[in-house]
Coordinates of C-alpha atoms in Angstrom, one line a residue:
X253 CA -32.8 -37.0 -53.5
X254 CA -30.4 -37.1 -56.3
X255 CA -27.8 -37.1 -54.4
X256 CA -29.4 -40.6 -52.6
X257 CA -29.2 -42.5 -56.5
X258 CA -25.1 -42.8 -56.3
X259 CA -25.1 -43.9 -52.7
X260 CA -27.8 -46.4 -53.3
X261 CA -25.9 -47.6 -56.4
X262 CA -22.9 -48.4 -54.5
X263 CA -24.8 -50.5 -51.9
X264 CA -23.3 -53.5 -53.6
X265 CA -19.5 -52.4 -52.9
X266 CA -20.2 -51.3 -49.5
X267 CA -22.5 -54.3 -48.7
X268 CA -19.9 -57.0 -50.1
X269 CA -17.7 -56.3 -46.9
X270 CA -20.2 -56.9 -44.6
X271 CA -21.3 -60.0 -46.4
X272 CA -18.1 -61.4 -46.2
X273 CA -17.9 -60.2 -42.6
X274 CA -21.0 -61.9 -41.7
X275 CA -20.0 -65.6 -43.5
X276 CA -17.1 -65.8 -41.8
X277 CA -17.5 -64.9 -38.3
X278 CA -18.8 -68.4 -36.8
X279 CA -15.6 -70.5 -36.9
X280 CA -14.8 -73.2 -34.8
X281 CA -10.5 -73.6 -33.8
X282 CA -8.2 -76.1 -33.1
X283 CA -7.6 -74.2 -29.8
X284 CA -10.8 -75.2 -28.3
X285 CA -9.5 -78.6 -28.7
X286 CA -6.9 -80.1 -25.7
X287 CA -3.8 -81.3 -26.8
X288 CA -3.2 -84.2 -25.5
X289 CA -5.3 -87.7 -26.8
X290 CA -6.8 -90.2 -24.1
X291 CA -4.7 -93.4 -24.1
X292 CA -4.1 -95.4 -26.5
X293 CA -3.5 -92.7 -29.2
X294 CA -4.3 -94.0 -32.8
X295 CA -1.8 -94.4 -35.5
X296 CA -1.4 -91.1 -37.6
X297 CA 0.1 -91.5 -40.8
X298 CA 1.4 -88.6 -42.4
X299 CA 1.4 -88.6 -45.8
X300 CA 3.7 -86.1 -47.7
X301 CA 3.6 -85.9 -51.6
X302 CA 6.5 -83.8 -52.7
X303 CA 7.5 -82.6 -55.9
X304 CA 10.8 -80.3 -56.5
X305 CA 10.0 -79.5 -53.0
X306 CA 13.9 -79.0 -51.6
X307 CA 12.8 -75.4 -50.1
X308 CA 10.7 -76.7 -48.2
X309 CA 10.6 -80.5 -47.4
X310 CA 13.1 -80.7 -44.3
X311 CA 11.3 -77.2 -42.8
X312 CA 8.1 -79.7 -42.9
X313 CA 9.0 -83.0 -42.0
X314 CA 11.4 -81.7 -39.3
X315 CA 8.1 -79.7 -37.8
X316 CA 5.9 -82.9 -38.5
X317 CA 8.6 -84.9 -36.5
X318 CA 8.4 -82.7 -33.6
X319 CA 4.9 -83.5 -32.9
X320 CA 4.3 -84.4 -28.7
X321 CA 1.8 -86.6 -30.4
X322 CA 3.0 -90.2 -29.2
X323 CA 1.9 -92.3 -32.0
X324 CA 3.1 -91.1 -35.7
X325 CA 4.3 -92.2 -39.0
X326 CA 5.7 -89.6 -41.6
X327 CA 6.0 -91.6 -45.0
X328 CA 7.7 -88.6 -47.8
X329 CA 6.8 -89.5 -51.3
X330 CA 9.5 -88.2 -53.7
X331 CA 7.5 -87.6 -57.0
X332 CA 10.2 -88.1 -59.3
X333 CA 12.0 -84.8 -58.1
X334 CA 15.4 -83.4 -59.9
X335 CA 16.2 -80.3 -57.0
X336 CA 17.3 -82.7 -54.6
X337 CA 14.1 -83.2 -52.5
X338 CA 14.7 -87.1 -52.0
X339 CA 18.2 -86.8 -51.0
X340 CA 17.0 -84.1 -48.4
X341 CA 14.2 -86.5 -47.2
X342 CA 16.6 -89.4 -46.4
X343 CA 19.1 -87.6 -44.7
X344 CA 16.2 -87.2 -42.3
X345 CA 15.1 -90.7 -42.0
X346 CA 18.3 -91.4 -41.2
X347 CA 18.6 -89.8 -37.9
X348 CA 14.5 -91.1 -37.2
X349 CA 12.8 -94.7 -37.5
X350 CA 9.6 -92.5 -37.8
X351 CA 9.8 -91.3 -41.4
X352 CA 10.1 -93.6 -44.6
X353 CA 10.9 -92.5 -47.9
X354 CA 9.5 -94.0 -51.2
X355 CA 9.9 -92.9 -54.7
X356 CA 6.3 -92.9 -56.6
X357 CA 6.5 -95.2 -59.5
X358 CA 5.7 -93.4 -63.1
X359 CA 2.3 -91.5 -63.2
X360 CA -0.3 -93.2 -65.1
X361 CA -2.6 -91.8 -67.5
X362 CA -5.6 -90.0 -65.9
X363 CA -4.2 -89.2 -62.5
X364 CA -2.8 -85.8 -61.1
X365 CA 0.8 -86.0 -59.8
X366 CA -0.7 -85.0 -56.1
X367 CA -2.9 -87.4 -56.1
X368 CA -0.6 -90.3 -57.9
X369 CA 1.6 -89.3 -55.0
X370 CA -1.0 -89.8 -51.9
X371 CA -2.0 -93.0 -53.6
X372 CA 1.1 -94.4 -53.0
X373 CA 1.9 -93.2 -49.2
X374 CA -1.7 -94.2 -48.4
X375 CA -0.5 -98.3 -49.6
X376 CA 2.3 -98.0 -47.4
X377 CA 0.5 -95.7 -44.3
X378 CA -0.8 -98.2 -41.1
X379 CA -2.4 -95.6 -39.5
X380 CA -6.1 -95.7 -38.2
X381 CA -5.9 -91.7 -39.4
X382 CA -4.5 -90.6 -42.6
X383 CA -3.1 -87.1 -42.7
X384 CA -2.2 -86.0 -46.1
X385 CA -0.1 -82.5 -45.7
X386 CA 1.5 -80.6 -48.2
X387 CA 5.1 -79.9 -48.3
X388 CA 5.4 -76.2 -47.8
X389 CA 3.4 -76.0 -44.6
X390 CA 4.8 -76.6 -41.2
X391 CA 3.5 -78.2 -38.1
X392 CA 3.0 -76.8 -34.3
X393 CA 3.7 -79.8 -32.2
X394 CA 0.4 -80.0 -30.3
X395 CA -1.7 -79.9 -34.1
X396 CA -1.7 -83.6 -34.4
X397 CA -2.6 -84.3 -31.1
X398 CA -5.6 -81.3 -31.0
X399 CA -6.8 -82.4 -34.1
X400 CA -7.3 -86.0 -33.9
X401 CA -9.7 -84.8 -30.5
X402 CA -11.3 -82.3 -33.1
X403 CA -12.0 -85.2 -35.0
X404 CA -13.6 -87.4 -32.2
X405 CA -15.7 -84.3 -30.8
X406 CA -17.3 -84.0 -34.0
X407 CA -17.7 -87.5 -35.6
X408 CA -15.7 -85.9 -38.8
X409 CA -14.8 -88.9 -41.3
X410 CA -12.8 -86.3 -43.5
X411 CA -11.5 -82.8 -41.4
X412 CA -8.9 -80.4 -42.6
X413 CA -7.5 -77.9 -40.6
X414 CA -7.1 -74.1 -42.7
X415 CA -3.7 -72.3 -41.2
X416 CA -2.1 -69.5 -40.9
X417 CA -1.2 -68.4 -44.7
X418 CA 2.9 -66.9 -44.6
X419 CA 3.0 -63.5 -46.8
X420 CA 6.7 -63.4 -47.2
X421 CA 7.6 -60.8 -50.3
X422 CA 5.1 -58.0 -51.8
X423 CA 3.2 -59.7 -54.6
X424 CA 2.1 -62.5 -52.1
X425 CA 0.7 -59.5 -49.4
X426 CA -0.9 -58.3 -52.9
X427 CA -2.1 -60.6 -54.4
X428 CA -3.2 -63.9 -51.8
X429 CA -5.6 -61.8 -49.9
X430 CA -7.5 -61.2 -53.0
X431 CA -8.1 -64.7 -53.5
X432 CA -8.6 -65.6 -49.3
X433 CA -11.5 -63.2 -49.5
X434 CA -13.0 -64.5 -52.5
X435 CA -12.8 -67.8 -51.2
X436 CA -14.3 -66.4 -47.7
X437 CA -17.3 -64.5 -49.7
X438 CA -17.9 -68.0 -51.9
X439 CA -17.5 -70.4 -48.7
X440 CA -18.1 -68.6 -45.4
X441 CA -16.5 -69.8 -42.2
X442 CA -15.5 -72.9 -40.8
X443 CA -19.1 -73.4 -39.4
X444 CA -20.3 -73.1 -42.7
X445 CA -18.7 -75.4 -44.0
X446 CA -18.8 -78.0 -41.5
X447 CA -23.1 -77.8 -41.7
X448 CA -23.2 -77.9 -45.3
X449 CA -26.7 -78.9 -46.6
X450 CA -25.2 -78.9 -50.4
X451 CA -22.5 -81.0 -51.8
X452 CA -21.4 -77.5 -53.6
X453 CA -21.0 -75.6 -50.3
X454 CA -18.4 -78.1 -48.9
X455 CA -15.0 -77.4 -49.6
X456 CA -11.4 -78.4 -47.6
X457 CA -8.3 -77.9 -47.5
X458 CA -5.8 -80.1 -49.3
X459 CA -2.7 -78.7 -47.3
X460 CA -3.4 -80.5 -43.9
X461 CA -6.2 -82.8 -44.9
X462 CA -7.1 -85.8 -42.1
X463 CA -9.4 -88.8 -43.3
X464 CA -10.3 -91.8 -41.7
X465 CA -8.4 -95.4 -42.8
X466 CA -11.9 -96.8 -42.9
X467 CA -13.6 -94.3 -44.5
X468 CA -10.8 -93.2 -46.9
X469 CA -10.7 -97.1 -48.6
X470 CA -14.7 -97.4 -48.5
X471 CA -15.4 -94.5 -51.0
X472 CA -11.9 -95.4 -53.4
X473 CA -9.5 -93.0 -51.8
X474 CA -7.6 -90.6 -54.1
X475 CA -8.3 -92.7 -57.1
X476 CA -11.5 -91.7 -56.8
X477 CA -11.1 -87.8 -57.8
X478 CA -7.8 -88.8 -59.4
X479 CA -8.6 -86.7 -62.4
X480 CA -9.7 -83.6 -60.3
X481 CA -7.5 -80.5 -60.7
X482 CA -8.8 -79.4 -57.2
X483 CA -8.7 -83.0 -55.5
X484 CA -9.3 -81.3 -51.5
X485 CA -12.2 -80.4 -53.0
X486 CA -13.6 -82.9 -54.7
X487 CA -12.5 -85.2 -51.8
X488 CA -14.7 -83.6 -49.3
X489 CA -18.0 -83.6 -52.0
X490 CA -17.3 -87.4 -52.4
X491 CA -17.6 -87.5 -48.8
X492 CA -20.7 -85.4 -48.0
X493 CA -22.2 -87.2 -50.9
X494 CA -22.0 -91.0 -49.4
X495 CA -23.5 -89.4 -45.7
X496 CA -19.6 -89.0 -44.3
X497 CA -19.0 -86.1 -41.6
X498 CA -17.0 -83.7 -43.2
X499 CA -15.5 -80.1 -41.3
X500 CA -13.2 -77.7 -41.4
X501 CA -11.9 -76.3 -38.5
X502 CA -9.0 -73.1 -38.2
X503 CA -5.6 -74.1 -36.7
X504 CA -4.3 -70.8 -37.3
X505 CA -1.7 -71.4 -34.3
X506 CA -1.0 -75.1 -35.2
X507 CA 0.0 -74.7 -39.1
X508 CA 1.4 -72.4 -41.9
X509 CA 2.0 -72.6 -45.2
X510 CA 3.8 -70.5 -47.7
X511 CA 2.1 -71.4 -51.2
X512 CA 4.4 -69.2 -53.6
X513 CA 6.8 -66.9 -53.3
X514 CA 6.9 -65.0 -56.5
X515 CA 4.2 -63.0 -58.7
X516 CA 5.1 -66.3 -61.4
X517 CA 4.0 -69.0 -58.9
X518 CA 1.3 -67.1 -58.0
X519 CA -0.1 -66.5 -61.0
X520 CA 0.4 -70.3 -62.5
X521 CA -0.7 -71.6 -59.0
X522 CA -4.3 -70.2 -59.1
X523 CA -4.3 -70.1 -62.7
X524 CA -4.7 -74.1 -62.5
X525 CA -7.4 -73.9 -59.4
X526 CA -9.9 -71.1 -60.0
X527 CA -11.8 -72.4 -62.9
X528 CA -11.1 -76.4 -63.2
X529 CA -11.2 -76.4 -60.1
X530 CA -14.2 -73.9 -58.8
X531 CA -16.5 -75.3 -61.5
X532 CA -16.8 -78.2 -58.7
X533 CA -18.2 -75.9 -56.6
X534 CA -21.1 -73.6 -58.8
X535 CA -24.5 -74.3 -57.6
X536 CA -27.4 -74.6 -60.1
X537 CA -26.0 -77.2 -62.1
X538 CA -25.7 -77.0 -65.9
X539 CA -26.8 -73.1 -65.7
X540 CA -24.3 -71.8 -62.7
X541 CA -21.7 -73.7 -64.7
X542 CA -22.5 -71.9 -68.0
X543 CA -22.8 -68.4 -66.1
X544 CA -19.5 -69.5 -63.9
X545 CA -17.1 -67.6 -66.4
X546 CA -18.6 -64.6 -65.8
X547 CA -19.1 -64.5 -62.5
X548 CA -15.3 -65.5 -61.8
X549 CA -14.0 -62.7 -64.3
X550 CA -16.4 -60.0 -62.7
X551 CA -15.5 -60.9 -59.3
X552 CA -12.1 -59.0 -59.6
X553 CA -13.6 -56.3 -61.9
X554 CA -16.4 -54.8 -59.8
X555 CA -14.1 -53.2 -57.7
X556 CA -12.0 -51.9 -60.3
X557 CA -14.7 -50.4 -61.9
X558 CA -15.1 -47.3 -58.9
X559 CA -11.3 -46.8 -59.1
X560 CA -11.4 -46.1 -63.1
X561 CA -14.0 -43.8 -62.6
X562 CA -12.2 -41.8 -60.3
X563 CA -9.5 -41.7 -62.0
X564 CA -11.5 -40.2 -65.4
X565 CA -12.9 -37.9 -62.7
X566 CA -10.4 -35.1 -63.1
X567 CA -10.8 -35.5 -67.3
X568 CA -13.9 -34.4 -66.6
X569 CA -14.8 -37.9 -68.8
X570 CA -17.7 -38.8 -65.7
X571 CA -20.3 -37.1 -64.1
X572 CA -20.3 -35.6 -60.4
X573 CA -23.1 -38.2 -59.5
X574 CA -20.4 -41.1 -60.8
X575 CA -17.7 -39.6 -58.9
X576 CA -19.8 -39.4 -56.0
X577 CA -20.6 -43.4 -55.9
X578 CA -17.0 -44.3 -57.2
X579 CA -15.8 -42.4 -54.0
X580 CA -18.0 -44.1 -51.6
X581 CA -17.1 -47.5 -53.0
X582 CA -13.4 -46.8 -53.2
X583 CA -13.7 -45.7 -49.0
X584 CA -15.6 -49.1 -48.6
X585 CA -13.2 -51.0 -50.4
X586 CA -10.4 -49.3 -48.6
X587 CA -12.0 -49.3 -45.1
X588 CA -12.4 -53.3 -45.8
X589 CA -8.5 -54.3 -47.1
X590 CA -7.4 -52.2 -44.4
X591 CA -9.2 -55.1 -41.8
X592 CA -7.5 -57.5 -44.1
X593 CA -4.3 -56.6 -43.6
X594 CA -4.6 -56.0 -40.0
X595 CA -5.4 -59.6 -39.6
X596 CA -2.7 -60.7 -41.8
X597 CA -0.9 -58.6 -39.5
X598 CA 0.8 -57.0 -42.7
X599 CA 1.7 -53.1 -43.1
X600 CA -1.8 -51.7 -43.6
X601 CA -0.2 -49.4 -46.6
X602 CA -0.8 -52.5 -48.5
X603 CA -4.8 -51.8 -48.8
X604 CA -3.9 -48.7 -50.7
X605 CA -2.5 -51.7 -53.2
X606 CA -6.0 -53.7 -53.2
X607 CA -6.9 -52.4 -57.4
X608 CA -3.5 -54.1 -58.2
X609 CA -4.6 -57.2 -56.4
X610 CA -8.0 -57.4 -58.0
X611 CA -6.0 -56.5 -61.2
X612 CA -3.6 -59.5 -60.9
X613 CA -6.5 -61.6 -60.2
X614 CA -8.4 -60.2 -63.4
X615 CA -5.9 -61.7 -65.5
X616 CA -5.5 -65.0 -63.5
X617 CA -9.3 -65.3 -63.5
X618 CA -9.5 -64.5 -67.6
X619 CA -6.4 -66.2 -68.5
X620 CA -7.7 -69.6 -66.2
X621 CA -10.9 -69.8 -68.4
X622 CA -9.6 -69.4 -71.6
X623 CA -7.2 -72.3 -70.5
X624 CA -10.2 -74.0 -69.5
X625 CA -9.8 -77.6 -68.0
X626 CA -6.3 -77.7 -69.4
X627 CA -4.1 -77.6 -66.2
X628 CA 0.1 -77.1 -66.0
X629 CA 1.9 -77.7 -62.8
X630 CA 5.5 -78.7 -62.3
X631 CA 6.1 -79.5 -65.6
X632 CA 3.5 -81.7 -66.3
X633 CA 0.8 -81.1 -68.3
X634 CA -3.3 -82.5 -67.5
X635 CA -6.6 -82.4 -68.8
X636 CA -9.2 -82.1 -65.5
X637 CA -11.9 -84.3 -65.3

């Protein structure tokens, strides 16, 4: 009987994987999708804000421009860039009619540089779609194609499309998994998502983001959430909100992104999201906002907590019955990030890692709030709505 206190104590670290398990496992894919569009295939205009982006611009417009989609426009907005990424861009237009350059005037007060930038490819874009991608993914050539038939099927006014996440060096296999999974645990799957009776349950994807002309202009486009640190976001709410069809659907064979590439830009990269931006999403109102600190600061730390104790075991510092639940709760935890990693189809030695991820994520989560809505990216400097 006294052994049965520990293990029921550490129902909450052995329950969490299921959970998370659980939210995720009805998804909808691009896959189910065909690729080709019934005749006459609607103007997509591709909309690519970018930003000191030379690493990655001609990886992604070259992969945007090799769509089998018949009917595209690819408009690059250089966002006052020094590395080169405008030279880069129109080299490329150069060699295809399809893809216009434009450099985004000065960024007025109150706007985000992302969403400055979108403003001013959606003036220019003709399409009947709008898809606004980030620079550092890359494009399958039958994901325009798939998803403008996702987005017929399901009536969806606003749709992204979450990819296949690249994991290139060792702190990104640390450390992005830790925030995937907290954003699986918050959010659940795709389905979700897409049948989201809340405003605060409907998030998307900002990397490969598809909106309706119509639609898009109706509700004020991006000047609309033009203060918004987390504008995907904030987007999709706006949408829900005025009776819009928003969903999310996986294309993990159709797109990829690589986000950062070094434990720096990971760090200020989710440093700028997980607070300004998750506040968005904290149900309860004035209350889940005051309590959202907490809650985003313990999220990392519960598991933590198991792996201390074991590690005082040996000092003698804990009691058996301590050491007995920290050792069930560490197996759990390992047990789970070993699942992780098989789907990231990374070495599975990296679960053995996972207290260094929710450590890393400790300090972005702490350091984020004490920032609070004061947001750096790129050398600029905002205050979030």
């Amino acid at each position: 009987m006294i052994a049965a206190i520990p293990l029921l104590c550490a129902l909450p670290w052995v329950g969490f994987p299921v959970v998370v398990a659980l939210r995720t496992r009805r998804s909808r894919s691009l896959d189910e999708q065909p690729a080709d569009v019934p005749a006459p295939a609607p103007l997509v205009s591709v909309v690519i804000p970018a930003r000191n982006e030379a690493r990655n611009i001609e990886r992604c417009v070259r992969s945007v421009l090799g769509t089998t989609y018949p009917n595209v426009e690819v408009i690059v907005v250089n966002d006052h860039s020094t590395d080169g990424t405008g030279d880069i861009a129109q080299r490329i237009a150069q060699g295809d009619a399809r893809l216009a350059v434009l450099e985004n005037p000065d960024l007025p007060a109150g706007w985000f540089g992302k969403q400055w930038a979108c403003r001013t490819g959606a003036e220019r874009a003709r399409g009947e779609i709008l898809l606004f991608a980030d620079a550092d993914t890359w494009h399958a050539p039958d994901l325009l194609g798939r998803a403008v038939n996702a987005m017929r099927a399901r009536g969806a006014d606003l749709m992204s499309v979450a990819g296949w996440q690249e994991l290139g060096t060792f702190w990104e296999r640390v450390v992005q998994p830790q925030v995937f999974v907290m954003l699986a645990a918050r959010y659940g799957g795709t389905e979700s998502v897409s049948r989201a009776r809340k405003a605060e349950d409907v998030i998307a994807n900002g990397q490969c983001l598809f909106v309706r002309r119509e639609a898009y202009d109706a509700l004020g486009g991006h000047e609309a959430v033009r203060g918004k640190v987390a504008e995907d976001l904030a987007l999709a709410q706006l949408f829900w909100r005025s009776g819009r069809r928003v969903a999310l659907v996986l294309g993990l064979d159709q797109l990829g992104t690589r986000m950062y590439t070094s434990l720096g830009e990971l760090v200020r990269g989710w440093q700028k999201n997980v607070f300004a931006g998750g506040r968005e999403s904290v149900p309860l109102g004035a209350l889940g906002r005051a309590v959202y600190p907490f809650v985003l600061i313990a999220t990392p730390l519960a598991p933590l907590l198991p792996v201390l104790a074991l590690l005082l075991s040996p000092l003698g510092v804990v009691s058996g019955a301590v050491t007995l639940w920290a050792a069930v709760c560490v197996a759990a935890g390992l047990a789970f990030w070993v699942g992780v990693y098989r789907f990231q189809r990374a070495p599975l030695w990296y679960a053995l890692l996972y207290p260094l991820g929710c450590a890393v994520l400790l300090y972005i989560a702490t350091t984020s709030v004490l920032r609070g809505r004061r947001v750096g990216w790129k050398g600029r400097e905002y205050q979030a709505a």
